[in-house]
Short mmCIF file of C-alpha atoms in Angstrom, two decimals:
data_model
loop_
_atom_site.label_atom_id
_atom_site.label_comp_id
_atom_site.label_asym_id
_atom_site.label_seq_id
_atom_site.Cartn_x
_atom_site.Cartn_y
_atom_site.Cartn_z
CA MET A 1 -48.54 -7.74 5.15
CA SER A 2 -48.77 -4.78 2.76
CA ASN A 3 -46.10 -2.09 2.94
CA THR A 4 -48.25 0.39 1.03
CA ARG A 5 -48.06 3.95 2.34
CA GLU A 6 -50.61 6.63 1.52
CA ILE A 7 -50.69 10.39 1.89
CA VAL A 8 -54.15 11.93 1.53
CA ALA A 9 -55.08 15.57 0.99
CA SER A 10 -58.33 17.29 0.08
CA ALA A 11 -59.35 20.63 -1.39
CA PRO A 12 -62.72 22.35 -1.82
CA GLY A 13 -64.92 23.04 -4.77
CA LYS A 14 -66.05 26.64 -5.11
CA VAL A 15 -68.89 28.94 -6.02
CA ASN A 16 -68.39 32.46 -7.36
CA LEU A 17 -70.54 34.78 -5.27
CA HIS A 18 -69.54 37.53 -7.67
CA LEU A 19 -67.86 37.14 -11.05
CA GLY A 20 -67.14 40.35 -12.89
CA VAL A 21 -65.44 39.92 -16.26
CA GLY A 22 -63.42 42.79 -17.69
CA ASN A 23 -61.56 43.11 -20.96
CA ALA A 24 -59.37 40.44 -22.51
CA ARG A 25 -55.67 40.72 -21.67
CA ALA A 26 -52.63 40.22 -23.87
CA ASP A 27 -52.08 36.76 -22.36
CA GLY A 28 -55.54 35.62 -23.45
CA TYR A 29 -57.11 35.78 -20.00
CA HIS A 30 -59.76 38.33 -19.06
CA GLU A 31 -59.41 40.76 -16.18
CA LEU A 32 -61.55 39.38 -13.36
CA VAL A 33 -62.97 40.68 -10.13
CA THR A 34 -64.46 37.72 -8.32
CA VAL A 35 -65.46 36.68 -4.83
CA PHE A 36 -64.96 32.96 -4.30
CA GLN A 37 -66.50 30.88 -1.56
CA ALA A 38 -65.10 27.41 -0.90
CA VAL A 39 -67.66 24.70 -0.18
CA GLU A 40 -67.51 21.51 1.84
CA ARG A 41 -67.82 19.30 -1.23
CA ARG A 42 -64.16 18.31 -1.47
CA GLU A 43 -61.88 16.55 -3.91
CA ARG A 44 -59.36 14.05 -2.49
CA VAL A 45 -55.93 13.10 -3.80
CA ARG A 46 -53.97 10.10 -2.55
CA ILE A 47 -50.27 9.57 -3.18
CA VAL A 48 -49.76 5.82 -2.92
CA VAL A 49 -46.28 4.34 -2.44
CA GLU A 50 -46.36 0.56 -2.77
CA ASP A 51 -42.62 -0.11 -2.55
CA GLU A 52 -40.43 2.42 -0.75
CA SER A 53 -37.29 0.79 -2.17
CA ALA A 54 -38.35 1.41 -5.79
CA CYS A 55 -36.92 4.90 -6.25
CA VAL A 56 -36.16 7.36 -9.03
CA GLU A 57 -33.45 10.01 -8.98
CA SER A 58 -34.73 12.24 -11.78
CA GLY A 59 -37.90 12.87 -13.74
CA SER A 60 -41.41 12.23 -12.49
CA VAL A 61 -41.98 10.09 -9.40
CA VAL A 62 -45.51 9.38 -10.65
CA VAL A 63 -45.92 6.04 -12.40
CA GLY A 64 -49.68 6.15 -12.93
CA MET A 65 -52.92 7.80 -11.98
CA GLN A 66 -56.51 6.74 -11.54
CA THR A 67 -59.55 8.93 -11.11
CA HIS A 68 -62.68 7.71 -9.33
CA PHE A 69 -65.75 9.78 -10.12
CA HIS A 70 -68.38 10.10 -7.40
CA VAL A 71 -70.50 12.05 -9.84
CA ASP A 72 -72.12 10.73 -13.01
CA VAL A 73 -68.99 9.92 -15.04
CA PRO A 74 -67.37 6.45 -15.40
CA ASP A 75 -64.04 5.72 -13.72
CA GLU A 76 -61.05 5.99 -16.01
CA ASP A 77 -57.28 5.78 -15.97
CA ILE A 78 -55.57 9.06 -16.81
CA ASP A 79 -51.97 8.07 -17.25
CA THR A 80 -50.50 11.28 -18.58
CA PRO A 81 -48.14 13.92 -17.19
CA ARG A 82 -50.41 16.57 -18.75
CA ASN A 83 -53.01 15.98 -16.04
CA LEU A 84 -53.14 18.97 -13.69
CA THR A 85 -52.84 16.86 -10.54
CA TRP A 86 -49.84 14.97 -11.92
CA ARG A 87 -48.24 18.28 -12.91
CA ALA A 88 -48.81 19.62 -9.38
CA VAL A 89 -46.96 16.69 -7.82
CA ASP A 90 -44.13 16.99 -10.33
CA ALA A 91 -43.89 20.73 -9.63
CA VAL A 92 -43.35 20.17 -5.90
CA VAL A 93 -40.77 17.43 -6.47
CA ASP A 94 -38.91 19.54 -9.04
CA ALA A 95 -38.88 22.56 -6.71
CA VAL A 96 -37.51 20.53 -3.79
CA ARG A 97 -34.84 18.93 -5.99
CA ALA A 98 -33.79 22.35 -7.28
CA ARG A 99 -33.68 23.88 -3.81
CA SER A 100 -31.84 20.98 -2.18
CA GLY A 101 -29.00 21.18 -4.68
CA VAL A 102 -28.67 17.39 -4.55
CA GLN A 103 -28.09 15.82 -7.93
CA GLY A 104 -30.21 12.69 -8.25
CA LEU A 105 -32.36 13.18 -5.14
CA SER A 106 -33.86 9.70 -4.70
CA LEU A 107 -37.61 9.43 -4.06
CA PRO A 108 -39.93 6.41 -4.18
CA LYS A 109 -42.23 5.85 -7.13
CA ALA A 110 -45.86 6.71 -6.48
CA LYS A 111 -49.32 6.31 -7.94
CA LEU A 112 -51.96 9.03 -7.76
CA VAL A 113 -55.57 8.26 -6.95
CA VAL A 114 -58.08 11.09 -7.29
CA ASP A 115 -61.58 10.90 -5.80
CA LYS A 116 -63.79 13.44 -7.57
CA HIS A 117 -66.86 14.64 -5.72
CA VAL A 118 -67.30 17.91 -7.62
CA PHE A 119 -69.01 18.07 -11.02
CA VAL A 120 -66.61 17.63 -13.93
CA ALA A 121 -66.33 20.73 -16.16
CA GLY A 122 -69.14 22.19 -14.09
CA GLY A 123 -67.91 25.64 -13.11
CA MET A 124 -66.86 24.58 -9.61
CA ALA A 125 -63.09 24.34 -10.23
CA GLY A 126 -62.87 20.64 -9.47
CA GLY A 127 -59.70 20.22 -11.51
CA SER A 128 -58.10 23.14 -9.68
CA ALA A 129 -59.07 21.56 -6.37
CA ASP A 130 -57.38 18.34 -7.47
CA ALA A 131 -54.22 20.29 -8.27
CA ALA A 132 -54.27 22.11 -4.92
CA ALA A 133 -54.74 18.85 -3.04
CA GLY A 134 -51.91 17.40 -5.13
CA LEU A 135 -49.60 20.24 -4.07
CA VAL A 136 -50.32 19.68 -0.38
CA ALA A 137 -50.03 15.89 -0.62
CA ALA A 138 -46.78 16.15 -2.58
CA ASN A 139 -45.33 18.53 0.01
CA ALA A 140 -45.99 15.94 2.72
CA TYR A 141 -44.54 13.22 0.46
CA VAL A 142 -41.22 15.02 -0.06
CA GLU A 143 -41.00 15.85 3.63
CA ARG A 144 -41.54 12.19 4.53
CA TYR A 145 -38.96 10.84 2.11
CA CYS A 146 -36.25 13.50 2.00
CA GLY A 147 -36.89 15.78 4.98
CA GLU A 148 -37.58 18.86 2.83
CA ARG A 149 -40.81 20.81 2.43
CA LEU A 150 -41.95 23.95 0.65
CA SER A 151 -43.38 26.99 2.41
CA GLU A 152 -46.96 28.18 1.93
CA GLU A 153 -45.59 30.98 -0.25
CA ASP A 154 -43.72 28.46 -2.41
CA LEU A 155 -46.89 26.39 -2.86
CA TYR A 156 -48.85 29.51 -3.79
CA ASP A 157 -46.28 30.38 -6.48
CA LEU A 158 -46.58 26.86 -7.91
CA ALA A 159 -50.38 27.13 -7.78
CA VAL A 160 -50.32 30.33 -9.84
CA GLY A 161 -48.30 28.54 -12.50
CA LEU A 162 -50.77 25.66 -12.66
CA GLY A 163 -53.98 27.60 -13.23
CA ALA A 164 -56.04 30.65 -12.32
CA ASP A 165 -58.33 28.87 -9.82
CA VAL A 166 -55.66 26.72 -8.15
CA PRO A 167 -54.50 29.43 -5.70
CA PHE A 168 -58.03 29.81 -4.32
CA ALA A 169 -58.45 26.04 -3.90
CA LEU A 170 -55.23 26.17 -1.89
CA HIS A 171 -56.51 29.16 0.14
CA GLY A 172 -60.18 28.25 0.68
CA HIS A 173 -62.69 30.14 2.85
CA THR A 174 -63.99 33.31 1.12
CA ALA A 175 -61.69 35.54 -0.90
CA LEU A 176 -61.60 38.35 -3.42
CA GLY A 177 -59.69 37.42 -6.55
CA THR A 178 -58.39 39.92 -9.09
CA GLY A 179 -56.25 39.75 -12.22
CA ARG A 180 -56.86 36.24 -13.53
CA GLY A 181 -58.57 35.55 -10.21
CA ASP A 182 -55.31 34.39 -8.64
CA ALA A 183 -54.38 37.54 -6.68
CA LEU A 184 -56.27 36.83 -3.46
CA VAL A 185 -57.38 38.84 -0.45
CA GLU A 186 -59.44 37.17 2.27
CA VAL A 187 -63.00 38.47 2.65
CA LEU A 188 -64.44 38.52 6.14
CA GLY A 189 -67.85 37.00 6.64
CA ARG A 190 -70.14 35.54 9.24
CA GLY A 191 -72.12 32.34 9.41
CA THR A 192 -72.54 29.27 7.24
CA TYR A 193 -74.34 29.34 3.91
CA TRP A 194 -76.18 26.35 2.48
CA TRP A 195 -76.08 25.65 -1.24
CA VAL A 196 -77.68 23.22 -3.66
CA PHE A 197 -75.71 22.63 -6.85
CA CYS A 198 -77.67 21.44 -9.89
CA ASN A 199 -75.81 20.24 -12.97
CA PRO A 200 -77.84 19.73 -16.17
CA LYS A 201 -75.05 17.64 -17.70
CA ILE A 202 -74.71 19.84 -20.78
CA GLY A 203 -71.08 20.81 -21.17
CA ILE A 204 -69.80 24.36 -21.51
CA SER A 205 -66.22 25.16 -22.47
CA THR A 206 -64.81 27.86 -20.20
CA GLY A 207 -62.93 29.46 -23.09
CA LYS A 208 -66.04 29.42 -25.27
CA ALA A 209 -68.07 31.03 -22.48
CA PHE A 210 -65.67 33.98 -22.37
CA GLU A 211 -65.71 34.26 -26.18
CA THR A 212 -69.51 34.22 -26.15
CA LEU A 213 -69.62 36.97 -23.53
CA ASP A 214 -67.30 39.09 -25.70
CA ASP A 215 -69.62 38.55 -28.68
CA LEU A 216 -72.72 39.41 -26.63
CA ARG A 217 -71.11 42.62 -25.40
CA HIS A 218 -70.16 43.57 -28.94
CA ASP A 219 -73.82 43.31 -29.95
CA ASN A 220 -75.24 44.75 -26.71
CA PRO A 221 -73.26 47.58 -25.09
CA ALA A 222 -75.57 47.40 -22.05
CA LEU A 223 -73.74 44.22 -20.96
CA VAL A 224 -71.01 46.08 -19.08
CA PRO A 225 -68.58 44.47 -16.61
CA HIS A 226 -69.70 44.42 -12.98
CA LEU A 227 -66.50 44.95 -11.01
CA ASP A 228 -67.72 46.43 -7.70
CA THR A 229 -67.95 43.92 -4.83
CA ALA A 230 -68.43 46.35 -1.92
CA ALA A 231 -72.12 45.59 -1.36
CA LEU A 232 -71.49 41.85 -1.50
CA SER A 233 -68.70 42.13 1.07
CA GLN A 234 -71.03 44.04 3.39
CA ALA A 235 -73.73 41.40 2.93
CA LEU A 236 -71.32 38.62 3.91
CA VAL A 237 -70.74 40.29 7.28
CA THR A 238 -74.46 39.99 8.10
CA GLY A 239 -74.46 36.19 7.84
CA ASP A 240 -77.96 36.45 6.33
CA PRO A 241 -78.57 34.45 3.12
CA ARG A 242 -81.44 36.77 2.19
CA GLU A 243 -79.11 39.74 2.28
CA LEU A 244 -76.34 37.90 0.42
CA ALA A 245 -78.80 36.78 -2.25
CA LYS A 246 -79.48 40.39 -3.25
CA HIS A 247 -75.86 40.85 -4.30
CA LEU A 248 -74.95 37.57 -6.04
CA HIS A 249 -73.83 38.26 -9.60
CA ASN A 250 -72.13 36.48 -12.50
CA ASP A 251 -71.25 38.27 -15.75
CA LEU A 252 -70.79 34.87 -17.43
CA GLU A 253 -74.38 33.86 -16.76
CA ALA A 254 -75.52 35.67 -19.91
CA ALA A 255 -73.04 33.64 -21.95
CA ALA A 256 -74.00 30.35 -20.30
CA VAL A 257 -77.70 30.97 -20.97
CA ALA A 258 -77.01 31.97 -24.57
CA MET A 259 -75.04 28.77 -25.13
CA ARG A 260 -77.37 26.47 -23.20
CA PRO A 261 -80.92 27.93 -22.97
CA ARG A 262 -82.05 25.15 -20.65
CA ILE A 263 -80.02 26.81 -17.88
CA ALA A 264 -82.45 29.75 -17.79
CA ALA A 265 -85.40 27.39 -17.44
CA LEU A 266 -83.69 25.53 -14.62
CA ILE A 267 -82.94 28.75 -12.74
CA THR A 268 -86.62 29.72 -13.03
CA ARG A 269 -87.67 26.26 -11.82
CA ILE A 270 -85.31 26.37 -8.84
CA GLU A 271 -86.30 29.90 -7.83
CA SER A 272 -89.97 28.88 -7.93
CA GLU A 273 -89.28 27.05 -4.65
CA THR A 274 -89.64 30.34 -2.79
CA GLU A 275 -89.94 28.70 0.64
CA LEU A 276 -86.50 27.15 0.19
CA VAL A 277 -84.39 29.30 -2.13
CA ALA A 278 -83.11 32.84 -1.73
CA ARG A 279 -81.46 33.01 -5.18
CA ALA A 280 -80.01 30.82 -7.93
CA ILE A 281 -77.12 31.77 -10.22
CA VAL A 282 -74.75 30.07 -12.64
CA SER A 283 -71.58 28.87 -10.91
CA GLY A 284 -68.45 30.09 -12.71
CA SER A 285 -68.71 29.47 -16.44
CA GLY A 286 -71.47 26.90 -15.89
CA PRO A 287 -73.37 24.82 -16.58
CA THR A 288 -73.85 24.15 -12.86
CA ILE A 289 -76.46 26.28 -11.09
CA ALA A 290 -75.80 27.28 -7.48
CA ALA A 291 -78.92 27.80 -5.37
CA LEU A 292 -78.46 29.71 -2.12
CA CYS A 293 -80.93 28.32 0.40
CA PHE A 294 -82.27 29.75 3.65
CA ASP A 295 -80.73 27.06 5.86
CA GLU A 296 -79.64 23.41 5.94
CA GLU A 297 -83.19 22.09 6.18
CA ALA A 298 -84.22 24.10 3.13
CA ALA A 299 -81.16 22.93 1.18
CA ARG A 300 -81.83 19.28 1.88
CA ALA A 301 -85.48 19.73 0.95
CA LEU A 302 -84.55 21.42 -2.34
CA GLU A 303 -82.06 18.67 -3.14
CA THR A 304 -84.87 16.14 -2.78
CA VAL A 305 -87.33 18.21 -4.82
CA LEU A 306 -84.93 18.59 -7.73
CA ARG A 307 -83.75 14.99 -7.66
CA ASP A 308 -87.31 13.67 -7.64
CA ASN A 309 -88.94 16.11 -10.06
CA VAL A 310 -86.40 17.40 -12.59
CA GLU A 311 -85.08 15.04 -15.25
CA GLY A 312 -81.55 15.01 -16.59
CA VAL A 313 -79.84 16.75 -13.69
CA GLU A 314 -77.42 15.78 -10.97
CA VAL A 315 -77.81 17.45 -7.59
CA PHE A 316 -76.07 17.75 -4.24
CA CYS A 317 -76.24 20.10 -1.28
CA THR A 318 -73.33 21.37 0.76
CA SER A 319 -72.27 24.37 2.81
CA GLY A 320 -69.64 27.09 2.78
CA PRO A 321 -67.24 28.51 3.50
CA SER A 322 -64.77 25.65 3.79
CA ALA A 323 -61.06 25.41 4.52
CA GLY A 324 -58.55 25.29 1.70
CA ALA A 325 -56.38 22.35 0.69
CA GLN A 326 -55.24 20.32 3.68
CA LEU A 327 -53.78 16.98 4.70
CA GLU A 328 -56.19 14.31 5.83
CA ALA A 329 -53.82 11.40 6.43
#
């Protein structure tokens, strides 16, 4: 009989309903005003303990990691502490050890298994979702094996240190993000929105997207930051995708299209399905395109249309908003 124990947590991918990009800051980030919506397409992180008697008293408890891609990327082993999910688990363990004051707090060795359902480097913050799920799973792990756990505020502080999108993946639902996007305020809304995400599988570096936007603005002063989200917030209260569609905006879309012109053609193709689609925009820094549909039936129909008729893309439909990172088992 196997003595393997697993702790499973999940966290949502996201779409930026609004992404306004301000000036670059001294720390290299840009000032952002963004409205995130979490979607039901979720990443899952498993902490697997195969032998509870094999413990470590210092350093990382993680002895290995494997990522399973449920999108069009081959499985691979990522056995490095630099991985964001690994770092998230280490951060929780280190924080509990520091708070407990126990020298050599003994914890069992563990392996991480990540199931990726969100496009990789696709503008949906899949890596941040992995990290958020890792924080929640690690918190349950330390509680199981040493009786300690971190508060939600503690986890948020760790999330901020891991990356700008990690706090929202922890939070979920719909939220206004400012600063780097990590200072969050919940945004009230009504209803469920159905999305189709279309990835043309042409990579875009997030850093390069911001650099490109800076260059475009230097050459074209008309490309000013859009930092007002009031109309979008009002539209969310209606629960009407047609009303929300009027106010979707992404400052980085200009950069994504400049870097990968095929994105503009795909947006035009998607929006030609006028019976199904209210609006299509670039998600985050791209290259993924997020199509807001009229309802679930329309979203599933659009998913089929794109999968059957557009070459070189990967497509899925899902809904939002969705809960933040949470335990599943």
